[in-house]
CSV table of C-alpha atoms in Angstrom, one decimal:
chain,number,residue,atom,x,y,z
A,863,MET,CA,1.2,21.5,6.9
A,864,PRO,CA,0.7,17.7,6.6
A,865,GLU,CA,2.7,15.4,8.9
A,866,VAL,CA,3.5,11.7,8.9
A,867,THR,CA,4.1,9.7,12.1
A,868,PHE,CA,5.8,6.4,12.0
A,869,PHE,CA,4.2,3.7,14.2
A,870,GLY,CA,5.7,0.6,12.7
A,871,ALA,CA,8.4,-0.6,10.2
A,872,ALA,CA,10.6,2.2,11.5
A,873,GLN,CA,14.1,0.8,11.7
A,874,GLU,CA,12.6,-2.6,11.5
A,875,VAL,CA,11.1,-4.7,8.7
A,876,THR,CA,7.7,-5.7,9.9
A,877,GLY,CA,4.6,-3.9,11.3
A,878,SER,CA,4.2,-1.3,8.6
A,879,CYS,CA,2.0,1.5,9.9
A,880,HIS,CA,2.3,5.3,9.1
A,881,ARG,CA,-0.3,8.0,9.9
A,882,ILE,CA,-0.7,11.1,7.7
A,883,SER,CA,-2.4,14.0,9.5
A,884,HIS,CA,-3.5,17.5,8.8
A,885,PRO,CA,-6.2,19.6,10.6
A,886,GLY,CA,-8.0,20.2,7.3
A,887,LEU,CA,-7.5,16.7,5.9
A,888,GLY,CA,-8.1,14.3,8.8
A,889,HIS,CA,-6.1,11.2,9.5
A,890,ILE,CA,-5.1,8.6,6.9
A,891,LEU,CA,-3.2,5.4,7.8
A,892,LEU,CA,-0.8,3.9,5.3
A,893,ASP,CA,-0.9,0.2,6.1
A,894,CYS,CA,-1.9,-1.5,9.3
A,895,GLY,CA,0.5,-4.4,9.7
A,896,MET,CA,1.4,-6.7,12.5
A,897,HIS,CA,4.9,-7.5,13.7
A,898,GLN,CA,6.2,-11.0,12.9
A,899,GLY,CA,8.1,-13.3,15.2
A,900,GLY,CA,7.1,-14.8,18.5
A,901,ASP,CA,3.8,-16.2,19.7
A,902,ALA,CA,0.8,-14.8,17.9
A,903,VAL,CA,-1.4,-14.7,21.1
A,904,SER,CA,1.0,-12.8,23.2
A,905,ARG,CA,2.1,-10.6,20.3
A,906,LEU,CA,-1.5,-9.5,19.5
A,907,GLN,CA,-2.3,-9.1,23.2
A,908,GLU,CA,0.7,-6.8,23.8
A,909,GLU,CA,0.5,-4.8,20.6
A,910,HIS,CA,-1.3,-1.5,21.1
A,911,PHE,CA,-2.2,1.3,18.8
A,912,GLU,CA,-0.4,4.6,19.6
A,913,PHE,CA,-3.5,6.4,18.3
A,914,SER,CA,-7.3,5.9,18.6
A,915,PRO,CA,-8.6,3.8,15.7
A,916,ARG,CA,-11.9,5.8,15.9
A,917,ASP,CA,-9.9,8.9,14.9
A,918,ILE,CA,-8.7,7.4,11.6
A,919,ASP,CA,-10.7,8.5,8.6
A,920,ALA,CA,-9.3,6.0,6.1
A,921,VAL,CA,-6.7,3.3,5.6
A,922,VAL,CA,-4.7,3.0,2.4
A,923,LEU,CA,-3.3,-0.5,2.1
A,924,SER,CA,-0.2,-1.2,-0.1
A,925,HIS,CA,-0.7,-5.0,-0.3
A,926,ALA,CA,-2.1,-8.1,1.5
A,927,HIS,CA,0.9,-9.4,3.4
A,928,LEU,CA,0.1,-9.6,7.1
A,929,ASP,CA,3.0,-7.3,8.1
A,930,HIS,CA,1.1,-4.6,6.2
A,931,SER,CA,-2.5,-5.7,6.9
A,932,GLY,CA,-2.7,-8.0,9.9
A,933,MET,CA,-3.8,-5.5,12.5
A,934,LEU,CA,-6.9,-4.4,10.5
A,935,PRO,CA,-9.3,-6.7,12.4
A,936,LYS,CA,-8.1,-5.2,15.7
A,937,MET,CA,-8.5,-1.7,14.3
A,938,ILE,CA,-12.1,-2.6,13.4
A,939,HIS,CA,-12.7,-4.2,16.9
A,940,GLN,CA,-11.6,-0.9,18.5
A,941,GLY,CA,-13.9,1.3,16.5
A,942,PHE,CA,-12.4,2.1,13.1
A,943,THR,CA,-15.4,2.5,10.6
A,944,GLY,CA,-13.8,4.2,7.6
A,945,PRO,CA,-13.0,2.9,4.1
A,946,ILE,CA,-9.9,0.7,3.5
A,947,TYR,CA,-8.6,1.5,0.0
A,948,CYS,CA,-6.6,-1.2,-1.8
A,949,THR,CA,-6.4,-2.8,-5.2
A,950,LYS,CA,-9.1,-5.2,-6.2
A,951,ALA,CA,-6.7,-8.2,-6.2
A,952,THR,CA,-5.5,-7.2,-2.7
A,953,ALA,CA,-9.1,-7.2,-1.5
A,954,GLU,CA,-9.5,-10.7,-2.7
A,955,LEU,CA,-6.3,-11.9,-1.1
A,956,LEU,CA,-7.2,-10.3,2.2
A,957,SER,CA,-10.1,-12.6,2.5
A,958,VAL,CA,-7.8,-15.6,2.5
A,959,LEU,CA,-5.0,-14.2,4.6
A,960,LEU,CA,-7.0,-12.5,7.3
A,961,ASN,CA,-9.4,-15.5,7.7
A,962,ASP,CA,-6.5,-17.9,8.0
A,963,ALA,CA,-4.6,-15.7,10.5
A,964,ALA,CA,-7.8,-15.2,12.6
A,965,GLY,CA,-8.5,-19.0,12.6
A,966,LEU,CA,-4.9,-19.7,13.8
A,967,TYR,CA,-5.0,-16.9,16.4
A,968,LEU,CA,-8.4,-18.0,17.9
A,969,ARG,CA,-7.3,-21.7,18.1
A,970,ASP,CA,-4.0,-20.7,19.8
A,971,LEU,CA,-5.9,-18.5,22.2
A,972,GLU,CA,-8.2,-21.3,23.1
A,973,LYS,CA,-5.2,-23.5,23.9
A,974,GLU,CA,-3.6,-20.7,25.9
A,975,ASN,CA,-6.8,-20.2,27.9
A,976,LEU,CA,-7.0,-23.9,28.7
A,977,ARG,CA,-3.4,-23.8,30.0
A,978,ARG,CA,-4.1,-20.7,32.0
A,979,ARG,CA,-7.2,-22.2,33.6
A,980,ARG,CA,-5.1,-25.2,34.7
A,981,GLN,CA,-2.6,-22.8,36.3
A,982,GLY,CA,-5.3,-20.8,37.9
A,983,LYS,CA,-4.6,-17.7,35.8
A,984,ARG,CA,-7.0,-15.1,34.4
A,985,ARG,CA,-8.6,-16.0,31.0
A,986,LEU,CA,-7.5,-13.8,28.0
A,987,SER,CA,-10.2,-12.2,26.0
A,988,PRO,CA,-9.8,-12.2,22.2
A,989,VAL,CA,-8.5,-8.9,20.7
A,990,TYR,CA,-10.7,-9.4,17.7
A,991,SER,CA,-13.2,-12.0,16.3
A,992,MET,CA,-14.1,-13.5,12.9
A,993,LYS,CA,-16.9,-10.9,12.7
A,994,ASP,CA,-14.2,-8.2,12.7
A,995,VAL,CA,-12.5,-9.9,9.8
A,996,GLU,CA,-15.8,-10.0,7.9
A,997,GLN,CA,-16.2,-6.3,8.6
A,998,VAL,CA,-12.7,-5.5,7.3
A,999,LEU,CA,-13.7,-7.1,4.0
A,1000,LYS,CA,-16.9,-5.1,3.9
A,1001,GLN,CA,-15.0,-1.8,4.4
A,1002,CYS,CA,-12.6,-2.5,1.6
A,1003,VAL,CA,-12.8,-0.3,-1.5
A,1004,GLY,CA,-11.1,-2.1,-4.4
A,1005,LEU,CA,-9.4,0.1,-7.1
A,1006,ASP,CA,-7.6,-0.6,-10.4
A,1007,TYR,CA,-4.1,0.6,-11.0
A,1008,GLU,CA,-3.7,4.1,-12.5
A,1009,THR,CA,-7.2,5.1,-11.4
A,1010,GLU,CA,-7.7,8.3,-9.4
A,1011,ALA,CA,-9.9,8.1,-6.3
A,1012,SER,CA,-11.0,11.0,-4.1
A,1013,LEU,CA,-10.5,10.4,-0.4
A,1014,SER,CA,-11.8,13.9,0.4
A,1015,ASP,CA,-12.4,17.2,-1.3
A,1016,ASN,CA,-8.7,17.9,-1.4
A,1017,THR,CA,-7.1,14.5,-1.2
A,1018,ARG,CA,-6.4,12.2,-4.2
A,1019,LEU,CA,-5.2,8.6,-4.3
A,1020,VAL,CA,-3.7,6.7,-7.2
A,1021,PHE,CA,-2.2,3.1,-7.0
A,1022,HIS,CA,0.6,2.1,-9.3
A,1023,ASP,CA,1.9,-1.5,-9.8
A,1024,ALA,CA,4.7,-2.2,-7.2
A,1025,GLY,CA,5.6,-5.6,-8.8
A,1026,HIS,CA,6.0,-7.3,-5.4
A,1027,ILE,CA,3.0,-9.7,-5.2
A,1028,LEU,CA,-0.3,-9.9,-6.9
A,1029,GLY,CA,-2.1,-6.6,-6.3
A,1030,SER,CA,0.8,-4.8,-4.6
A,1031,ALA,CA,0.8,-1.1,-5.0
A,1032,ILE,CA,2.9,2.0,-4.9
A,1033,THR,CA,0.7,4.6,-3.2
A,1034,GLU,CA,0.6,8.2,-4.6
A,1035,LEU,CA,-1.3,10.7,-2.4
A,1036,SER,CA,-1.9,14.3,-3.4
A,1037,PHE,CA,-3.0,16.9,-0.8
A,1038,LEU,CA,-4.3,20.3,-1.7
A,1039,GLU,CA,-4.0,22.5,1.4
A,1040,PRO,CA,-6.6,25.3,1.9
A,1041,GLY,CA,-5.3,28.5,0.1
A,1042,GLU,CA,-2.7,26.7,-1.9
A,1043,GLN,CA,-2.8,26.3,-5.7
A,1044,LYS,CA,-0.5,23.3,-6.1
A,1045,PRO,CA,-1.0,20.0,-4.3
A,1046,LYS,CA,1.7,18.3,-2.3
A,1047,THR,CA,2.4,14.7,-3.3
A,1048,LEU,CA,3.6,11.9,-1.1
A,1049,VAL,CA,4.6,8.6,-2.6
A,1050,PHE,CA,4.9,5.4,-0.5
A,1051,SER,CA,6.7,2.6,-2.3
A,1052,GLY,CA,5.1,-0.2,-0.1
A,1053,ASP,CA,7.2,-3.3,-0.8
A,1054,LEU,CA,8.9,-2.6,-4.1
A,1055,GLY,CA,9.4,-5.7,-6.4
A,1056,ASN,CA,12.6,-7.1,-7.8
A,1057,THR,CA,12.7,-6.5,-11.6
A,1058,ASP,CA,14.2,-10.0,-12.1
A,1059,MET,CA,11.1,-11.7,-10.7
A,1060,VAL,CA,8.9,-14.1,-12.7
A,1061,LEU,CA,5.1,-13.7,-13.0
A,1062,MET,CA,5.1,-10.2,-11.7
A,1063,ARG,CA,5.5,-7.1,-13.8
A,1064,ASP,CA,8.3,-4.7,-13.1
A,1065,PRO,CA,7.5,-1.9,-10.6
A,1066,SER,CA,6.1,1.3,-12.1
A,1067,PHE,CA,8.5,4.3,-12.3
A,1068,LEU,CA,7.0,7.6,-11.1
A,1069,ARG,CA,8.6,11.0,-11.8
A,1070,HIS,CA,7.2,13.4,-9.2
A,1071,ALA,CA,6.9,13.6,-5.5
A,1072,ASP,CA,7.5,16.1,-2.7
A,1073,VAL,CA,8.1,13.3,-0.2
A,1074,LEU,CA,9.2,9.8,-1.0
A,1075,MET,CA,8.8,7.1,1.6
A,1076,MET,CA,10.6,4.0,0.5
A,1077,GLU,CA,11.2,0.5,1.8
A,1078,SER,CA,14.8,-0.6,2.5
A,1079,THR,CA,14.6,-4.3,3.3
A,1080,TYR,CA,17.6,-5.1,1.1
A,1081,GLY,CA,19.2,-1.7,1.2
A,1082,ASP,CA,22.6,-3.2,2.0
A,1083,ARG,CA,22.9,-5.9,-0.6
A,1084,GLU,CA,22.2,-7.0,-4.2
A,1085,HIS,CA,20.4,-10.1,-5.3
A,1086,LYS,CA,21.9,-12.8,-7.5
A,1087,THR,CA,20.6,-12.8,-11.0
A,1088,GLN,CA,17.6,-15.0,-11.8
A,1089,GLY,CA,19.8,-17.2,-14.0
A,1090,ASP,CA,22.4,-17.7,-11.3
A,1091,THR,CA,19.7,-18.4,-8.7
A,1092,LEU,CA,18.0,-21.0,-10.9
A,1093,SER,CA,21.4,-22.8,-11.5
A,1094,GLU,CA,22.0,-22.8,-7.7
A,1095,LEU,CA,18.5,-24.2,-7.1
A,1096,GLU,CA,19.0,-26.9,-9.7
A,1097,GLN,CA,22.3,-27.9,-8.0
A,1098,ILE,CA,20.8,-27.9,-4.5
A,1099,LEU,CA,18.0,-30.2,-5.7
A,1100,ALA,CA,20.5,-32.5,-7.5
A,1101,ASP,CA,22.8,-32.8,-4.5
A,1102,THR,CA,19.8,-33.6,-2.2
A,1103,TRP,CA,18.5,-36.2,-4.7
A,1104,GLN,CA,21.9,-37.8,-4.7
A,1105,ARG,CA,22.0,-38.0,-0.9
A,1106,GLY,CA,18.6,-39.6,-0.9
A,1107,GLY,CA,17.1,-36.8,1.0
A,1108,ASN,CA,14.1,-34.4,1.0
A,1109,VAL,CA,13.8,-30.6,0.6
A,1110,MET,CA,11.8,-28.4,2.9
A,1111,ILE,CA,10.9,-24.9,1.6
A,1112,PRO,CA,9.3,-22.5,4.0
A,1113,ALA,CA,7.3,-20.1,1.7
A,1114,PHE,CA,4.8,-17.3,2.0
A,1115,ALA,CA,1.4,-18.3,0.7
A,1116,VAL,CA,1.2,-15.2,-1.4
A,1117,GLY,CA,3.9,-14.6,-4.1
A,1118,ARG,CA,6.8,-16.8,-3.1
A,1119,THR,CA,4.9,-20.1,-3.4
A,1120,GLN,CA,3.6,-19.3,-6.8
A,1121,GLU,CA,7.1,-18.2,-8.0
A,1122,ILE,CA,8.7,-21.4,-6.7
A,1123,LEU,CA,6.0,-23.5,-8.4
A,1124,PHE,CA,6.7,-21.7,-11.6
A,1125,HIS,CA,10.4,-22.3,-11.5
A,1126,LEU,CA,10.0,-26.0,-10.6
A,1127,GLY,CA,7.5,-26.2,-13.6
A,1128,CYS,CA,10.1,-24.6,-15.9
A,1129,LEU,CA,12.8,-27.1,-14.8
A,1130,HIS,CA,10.3,-30.0,-15.3
A,1131,GLN,CA,9.3,-28.8,-18.8
A,1132,GLN,CA,13.0,-28.6,-19.7
A,1133,GLY,CA,13.7,-32.1,-18.4
A,1134,ARG,CA,16.1,-30.7,-15.7
A,1135,LEU,CA,14.1,-31.8,-12.7
A,1136,ASP,CA,14.6,-35.3,-11.1
A,1137,ASN,CA,11.6,-37.4,-10.4
A,1138,TRP,CA,10.7,-35.4,-7.3
A,1139,GLN,CA,7.3,-35.6,-5.6
A,1140,ILE,CA,6.3,-32.0,-4.9
A,1141,PHE,CA,3.9,-31.3,-2.1
A,1142,LEU,CA,2.2,-27.9,-1.6
A,1143,ASP,CA,1.3,-28.3,2.0
A,1144,SER,CA,-0.7,-25.1,2.7
A,1145,PRO,CA,-4.5,-24.8,2.2
A,1146,MET,CA,-4.0,-21.0,2.1
A,1147,ALA,CA,-1.3,-21.2,-0.6
A,1148,ILE,CA,-3.5,-23.5,-2.6
A,1149,GLU,CA,-6.4,-21.0,-2.4
A,1150,VAL,CA,-4.1,-18.1,-3.2
A,1151,THR,CA,-2.7,-19.9,-6.2
A,1152,GLN,CA,-6.2,-20.2,-7.5
A,1153,ILE,CA,-6.6,-16.4,-7.0
A,1154,TYR,CA,-3.5,-15.9,-9.1
A,1155,ASP,CA,-5.2,-17.8,-11.8
A,1156,HIS,CA,-8.2,-15.5,-11.6
A,1157,TRP,CA,-6.0,-12.3,-11.9
A,1158,VAL,CA,-3.6,-13.7,-14.5
A,1159,ASP,CA,-4.2,-10.5,-16.7
A,1160,TRP,CA,-2.3,-8.6,-13.9
A,1161,LEU,CA,0.7,-10.8,-14.3
A,1162,ASP,CA,3.7,-10.6,-16.6
A,1163,THR,CA,2.7,-11.9,-20.1
A,1164,LYS,CA,6.2,-13.1,-20.9
A,1165,ASP,CA,5.9,-15.7,-18.2
A,1166,THR,CA,2.2,-16.6,-18.3
A,1167,GLN,CA,2.5,-17.4,-22.1
A,1168,PHE,CA,4.0,-20.7,-21.0
A,1169,LEU,CA,0.9,-21.7,-19.0
A,1170,ASP,CA,-2.1,-23.5,-20.4
A,1171,MET,CA,-4.7,-20.9,-19.8
A,1172,SER,CA,-7.4,-23.2,-21.0
A,1173,HIS,CA,-6.8,-25.3,-17.9
A,1174,PRO,CA,-8.8,-24.3,-14.8
A,1175,HIS,CA,-5.6,-24.2,-12.7
A,1176,PRO,CA,-2.7,-23.5,-15.2
A,1177,LEU,CA,0.1,-23.4,-12.6
A,1178,GLU,CA,-0.8,-26.9,-11.5
A,1179,GLU,CA,-1.0,-28.2,-15.1
A,1180,PHE,CA,2.4,-26.7,-15.7
A,1181,LEU,CA,3.8,-28.9,-12.9
A,1182,PRO,CA,2.1,-32.3,-13.1
A,1183,HIS,CA,4.1,-33.9,-10.2
A,1184,LEU,CA,2.5,-31.4,-7.8
A,1185,PHE,CA,0.3,-32.8,-5.0
A,1186,LEU,CA,-2.0,-30.5,-3.0
A,1187,ALA,CA,-2.1,-31.3,0.7
A,1188,VAL,CA,-5.4,-29.7,1.9
A,1189,THR,CA,-6.4,-31.6,5.1
A,1190,PRO,CA,-4.3,-32.4,8.1
A,1191,GLU,CA,-4.4,-36.0,7.1
A,1192,ASP,CA,-2.9,-35.1,3.7
A,1193,SER,CA,-0.1,-33.3,5.5
A,1194,MET,CA,0.7,-36.1,7.9
A,1195,ALA,CA,0.7,-38.6,5.0
A,1196,ILE,CA,3.8,-36.8,3.6
A,1197,ASN,CA,5.8,-38.1,6.6
A,1198,SER,CA,5.7,-41.6,5.0
A,1199,VAL,CA,7.7,-40.4,2.0
A,1200,LYS,CA,11.3,-41.2,3.2
A,1201,LYS,CA,13.1,-39.6,0.2
A,1202,GLY,CA,12.6,-37.7,-3.0
A,1203,CYS,CA,10.0,-35.2,-1.9
A,1204,ILE,CA,10.0,-31.4,-2.0
A,1205,VAL,CA,7.7,-29.9,0.7
A,1206,ILE,CA,6.6,-26.3,0.3
A,1207,ALA,CA,4.7,-25.1,3.4
A,1208,GLY,CA,4.0,-22.0,5.4
A,1209,SER,CA,4.9,-20.0,7.2
A,1210,GLY,CA,7.6,-18.2,5.3
A,1211,MET,CA,9.5,-17.2,8.4
A,1212,CYS,CA,8.7,-20.5,10.2
A,1213,THR,CA,6.7,-18.6,12.9
A,1214,GLY,CA,3.9,-21.1,12.6
A,1215,GLY,CA,2.1,-23.3,10.1
A,1216,ARG,CA,2.8,-26.8,8.8
A,1217,ILE,CA,6.5,-26.3,8.0
A,1218,ARG,CA,7.3,-26.7,11.7
A,1219,HIS,CA,5.7,-30.1,11.7
A,1220,HIS,CA,7.9,-31.1,8.8
A,1221,PHE,CA,10.9,-29.8,10.7
A,1222,LYS,CA,10.0,-32.2,13.5
A,1223,GLN,CA,10.1,-35.1,11.0
A,1224,ARG,CA,13.2,-34.1,9.0
A,1225,ILE,CA,15.4,-31.3,10.3
A,1226,TRP,CA,17.6,-33.8,12.3
A,1227,ASN,CA,18.4,-35.8,9.2
A,1228,PRO,CA,21.7,-34.7,7.4
A,1229,HIS,CA,20.4,-36.1,4.1
A,1230,ASN,CA,17.7,-33.4,4.0
A,1231,THR,CA,17.9,-29.8,2.9
A,1232,LEU,CA,16.1,-26.8,4.4
A,1233,LEU,CA,15.9,-24.1,1.7
A,1234,PHE,CA,15.1,-20.5,2.5
A,1235,VAL,CA,13.8,-18.4,-0.4
A,1236,GLY,CA,12.8,-15.2,1.4
A,1237,PHE,CA,13.8,-12.7,4.0
A,1238,GLN,CA,13.9,-13.9,7.6
A,1239,ALA,CA,13.1,-11.1,10.1
A,1240,ARG,CA,14.8,-10.8,13.5
A,1241,GLY,CA,13.2,-12.9,16.2
A,1242,THR,CA,11.7,-15.5,13.9
A,1243,LEU,CA,12.6,-19.2,13.9
A,1244,GLY,CA,13.7,-18.8,10.2
A,1245,ARG,CA,16.3,-16.2,11.2
A,1246,ILE,CA,17.5,-18.3,14.1
A,1247,LEU,CA,18.1,-21.2,11.6
A,1248,VAL,CA,19.8,-19.0,9.0
A,1249,ASP,CA,22.1,-17.7,11.7
A,1250,GLY,CA,23.4,-21.2,12.3
A,1251,ALA,CA,21.5,-22.6,15.3
A,1252,LYS,CA,22.5,-26.2,16.2
A,1253,PHE,CA,19.4,-26.9,18.2
A,1254,ILE,CA,15.8,-25.6,18.1
A,1255,ARG,CA,12.8,-26.2,20.3
A,1256,LEU,CA,9.5,-27.4,18.6
A,1257,PHE,CA,6.4,-28.4,20.4
A,1258,GLY,CA,8.1,-28.4,23.8
A,1259,GLU,CA,11.0,-30.6,22.6
A,1260,GLN,CA,14.6,-30.0,21.5
A,1261,TYR,CA,15.7,-31.0,18.0
A,1262,ALA,CA,19.2,-31.1,16.5
A,1263,VAL,CA,19.6,-29.2,13.3
A,1264,LYS,CA,21.5,-31.5,11.0
A,1265,ALA,CA,19.8,-30.8,7.7
A,1266,ARG,CA,21.7,-28.6,5.3
A,1267,ILE,CA,20.6,-25.0,5.5
A,1268,GLU,CA,20.6,-23.2,2.1
A,1269,THR,CA,19.5,-19.6,1.2
A,1270,LEU,CA,18.5,-18.4,-2.3
A,1271,GLY,CA,18.4,-14.6,-2.1
A,1272,GLY,CA,17.7,-14.2,-5.8
A,1273,PHE,CA,14.1,-15.3,-5.3
A,1274,SER,CA,13.4,-12.2,-3.2
A,1275,ALA,CA,10.3,-10.3,-4.0
A,1276,HIS,CA,12.0,-7.1,-2.8
A,1277,ALA,CA,14.2,-4.9,-4.9
A,1278,GLY,CA,18.0,-5.0,-4.0
A,1279,GLN,CA,20.0,-1.9,-3.3
A,1280,SER,CA,20.6,-1.0,-7.0
A,1281,GLY,CA,16.9,-1.5,-7.8
A,1282,LEU,CA,15.9,0.8,-4.9
A,1283,VAL,CA,18.4,3.5,-6.0
A,1284,ASN,CA,17.4,3.3,-9.6
A,1285,TRP,CA,13.7,3.6,-8.7
A,1286,ALA,CA,14.3,6.6,-6.4
A,1287,SER,CA,16.6,8.3,-8.9
A,1288,ALA,CA,13.8,8.5,-11.5
A,1289,PHE,CA,12.1,11.3,-9.5
A,1290,THR,CA,13.0,14.8,-10.7
A,1291,PRO,CA,13.8,16.9,-8.8
A,1292,THR,CA,14.8,14.6,-5.9
A,1293,PRO,CA,12.1,14.6,-3.3
A,1294,LYS,CA,12.6,14.5,0.4
A,1295,LEU,CA,13.6,10.9,1.1
A,1296,ILE,CA,12.4,8.8,4.0
A,1297,LEU,CA,13.5,5.2,4.6
A,1298,VAL,CA,11.2,2.7,6.3
A,1299,HIS,CA,10.7,-1.1,6.4
A,1300,GLY,CA,14.3,-2.0,7.0
A,1301,GLU,CA,16.8,-3.0,9.7
A,1302,PRO,CA,19.3,-0.2,10.7
A,1303,GLY,CA,22.3,-1.7,8.9
A,1304,ALA,CA,20.4,-1.9,5.6
A,1305,GLN,CA,19.0,1.5,6.0
A,1306,LYS,CA,22.4,3.1,6.8
A,1307,ALA,CA,24.0,1.5,3.7
A,1308,LEU,CA,21.1,2.6,1.4
A,1309,ALA,CA,21.1,6.1,2.8
A,1310,GLN,CA,24.8,6.5,2.1
A,1311,ARG,CA,24.4,5.4,-1.5
A,1312,LEU,CA,21.4,7.6,-2.0
A,1313,GLU,CA,23.2,10.6,-0.6
A,1314,ARG,CA,26.1,9.9,-3.0
A,1315,GLU,CA,23.9,9.6,-6.1
A,1316,THR,CA,21.1,12.2,-5.3
A,1317,GLY,CA,22.9,14.6,-3.1
A,1318,GLN,CA,20.3,14.3,-0.4
A,1319,ARG,CA,20.6,12.5,2.9
A,1320,PRO,CA,17.5,10.4,3.6
A,1321,LEU,CA,15.7,10.6,6.9
A,1322,ILE,CA,15.6,7.3,8.9
A,1323,PRO,CA,12.8,7.8,11.4
A,1324,ALA,CA,12.5,6.2,14.8
A,1325,GLN,CA,9.2,4.8,16.2
A,1326,LYS,CA,6.6,7.5,16.8
A,1327,GLU,CA,8.8,10.2,15.1
A,1328,CYS,CA,6.9,12.9,13.2
A,1329,PHE,CA,7.9,14.5,9.9
A,1330,HIS,CA,6.2,17.6,8.5
A,1331,PHE,CA,6.1,18.3,4.7
């Protein structure tokens, strides 16, 4: 009988990692994500696998975000040699995300070791290297949507479009046990997209599963409609323009940045955007935006029809007031713009990246606006700010938080409660339900509604809990 063990994203949002095991099937890992929040050096030093990476036969990756993929180099470093199955677009995005994360980690580790040497402490060894990142990419097996792949003689894999970010996938795994005539099917939603998103297609609806593992990030709330959210965005921008301020938008390099650029481009094309200077201050987001251009056929045609596909970078052509800040000097030059600029920079939860440098320059000014457009996990600087912190520490100094803090939940790349329930309700008969990738309050609310509408009480597993199916 197969079993699934939950090693991450169990009663928490980040660190997605679930192992499926069976004596006749081996060990398959669904995602291999890192936890977000805190210092990357100490976090990677302290995070340990609750299994031997050498014993894992294959990894099946739902998408490229680091909370689903970021521990892959450490897995390789500790002896994992099997295939990493993902969509072709995810494989291309991984090259950008993992190389960027490794570069930041190794630079921070070098600084930490310099500090430790001055204090007479033991030097820390890296938990992985750039060679491990290269090996991750070599072990990737890129697949198209709706294409069956054989993981073994009795295990089949199909990816379906999850509508979350480019290349994101709903994972369908079928296991035929020895002596059985009918396979058992496990479906893992990964991160399920919001049907009201731009650029992305709606998530695929599946009809059959014996076990359904589903994310629950927004299981306790609904998102505002896209129209209401755009009106709110337009008003926030207009108010900040009138105050003579600037807007800072922390955004993930994959998905959220491209969506925000598209919305700003629509406002510009409609003559509803003031004469803002818009800075994309993220080399990774710039590279990812170019990858989106490459995979435009995987995006929603009702939105991409507005882009000039004859242009080498249609998203940038759509928004001519966009400036790309690639070098550190480009980023620092933004400081000289005293008003009228929108700065989009990583990281999305403010755990690192260039956005923190912009906070240093602008978060103490009441004319400015800090605009959150995505989920902020517990323990991150973004969550601290959303929760109303009056002071924060940056680079060893304290800063007063006087900029206006705004949140636009309607831009979420995750389905809200009704979207999750509608998607799960399409399965007939109702499979065994397991909620992962959510905080306890959100999971409890979603479980209660799912029980009312399907008649089945979902399992909410704890860390290292096992479930047999």
